[in-house]
Amino acid sequence: HLVLLVIYLILTLVYMVTTLVHLVKHIRGSTEGFFFAFVSFWVKDLYNLVDLVSYSASCITVANWFSFVTQNFTLNFFFGEDPVWQEGYCGTSQGWCSDWEVTNNFAATALLL
């Protein structure tokens, strides 16, 4: 999965750079002002606007995925279906010693998404 993610990120970056190069060429070749040329690049060819929305959605999705995957809770949650907590003893290295703490971490992780 990591290899596919890296390929996806590289391709997205290449397409973003290509769009930016086209934007710069459009602005340099334009006789109007910078602002008008910038806006006309996105509006005259709506495919450029669709690309911008697609790149933004991709970046947000990948950022949210990495945020979720690198959470301490998602990296270290390997309890059984019915964990047994020993009263007065907390032997987990993560510090989750009760059902409430595990449920609270699930809720905090879900709020990030």
XYZ file of C-alpha atoms in Angstrom:
113
model
C 0.000 0.000 0.000
C 2.824 2.371 0.764
C 4.282 1.982 -2.735
C 0.926 2.837 -4.316
C 0.570 5.844 -2.030
C 4.020 7.127 -3.009
C 3.208 6.665 -6.725
C -0.092 8.492 -6.197
C 1.631 11.380 -4.407
C 4.298 11.670 -7.105
C 1.711 11.732 -9.899
C -0.406 14.293 -8.069
C 2.661 16.468 -7.527
C 3.627 16.203 -11.212
C 0.126 17.253 -12.316
C 0.094 20.124 -9.809
C 3.431 21.406 -11.089
C 2.221 21.076 -14.689
C -0.861 23.150 -13.891
C 1.263 25.783 -12.141
C 3.598 25.973 -15.147
C 0.585 26.521 -17.424
C -0.692 29.184 -15.029
C 2.629 31.038 -15.061
C 2.790 30.865 -18.878
C -0.770 32.182 -19.082
C 0.008 35.093 -16.748
C 3.258 35.984 -18.544
C 1.602 35.857 -21.957
C -1.368 37.929 -20.866
C -1.685 41.623 -21.627
C -4.190 42.132 -18.807
C -3.203 42.655 -15.190
C -2.012 39.868 -12.944
C -5.289 39.449 -11.074
C -7.434 39.311 -14.217
C -5.042 36.844 -15.875
C -5.018 34.678 -12.746
C -8.816 34.574 -12.521
C -9.276 34.048 -16.261
C -6.945 31.033 -16.174
C -9.332 29.251 -13.784
C -12.601 30.511 -15.289
C -12.066 30.366 -19.068
C -11.073 26.707 -18.995
C -13.159 25.074 -16.280
C -11.023 21.931 -16.525
C -8.310 23.914 -14.704
C -10.788 24.660 -11.931
C -11.778 20.990 -11.717
C -8.075 20.134 -11.456
C -7.647 22.625 -8.622
C -10.570 21.124 -6.711
C -9.231 17.611 -7.354
C -5.730 18.481 -6.145
C -7.134 20.149 -3.041
C -9.339 17.160 -2.233
C -6.392 14.799 -2.762
C -4.116 16.782 -0.463
C -6.775 16.998 2.256
C -7.533 13.276 1.997
C -3.878 12.244 2.218
C -3.257 14.647 5.120
C -6.247 13.238 7.015
C -5.106 9.688 6.310
C -1.600 10.361 7.643
C -3.083 12.137 10.659
C -5.215 9.082 11.414
C -2.513 6.480 10.751
C 0.140 8.202 12.865
C -2.089 8.586 15.930
C -0.685 6.876 19.015
C -3.997 5.115 19.458
C -4.139 3.605 15.950
C -0.482 2.565 16.100
C -0.716 0.787 19.459
C -4.269 -0.509 19.857
C -3.943 -4.279 19.895
C -6.323 -5.401 22.634
C -8.553 -8.432 22.481
C -12.276 -8.139 21.915
C -12.975 -8.328 25.643
C -9.984 -6.823 27.442
C -9.621 -7.706 31.087
C -8.440 -4.894 33.341
C -6.773 -5.801 36.600
C -7.836 -3.440 39.359
C -4.986 -1.256 40.599
C -2.562 -2.417 37.894
C -1.825 -0.691 34.616
C 0.557 -2.898 32.644
C 0.036 -1.419 29.193
C 2.805 0.713 27.802
C 0.245 3.013 26.187
C -1.390 3.936 29.481
C -4.909 2.720 28.672
C -6.055 1.015 31.835
C -9.824 1.081 31.507
C -12.599 0.682 28.980
C -13.411 4.389 29.371
C -9.884 5.437 28.313
C -10.005 3.203 25.235
C -13.467 4.490 24.283
C -12.320 8.076 24.848
C -9.342 7.539 22.531
C -11.636 6.041 19.867
C -13.819 9.159 20.081
C -10.823 11.516 19.899
C -9.479 9.681 16.864
C -12.882 9.778 15.154
C -13.122 13.542 15.712
C -9.894 14.023 13.752
C -11.510 12.552 10.659
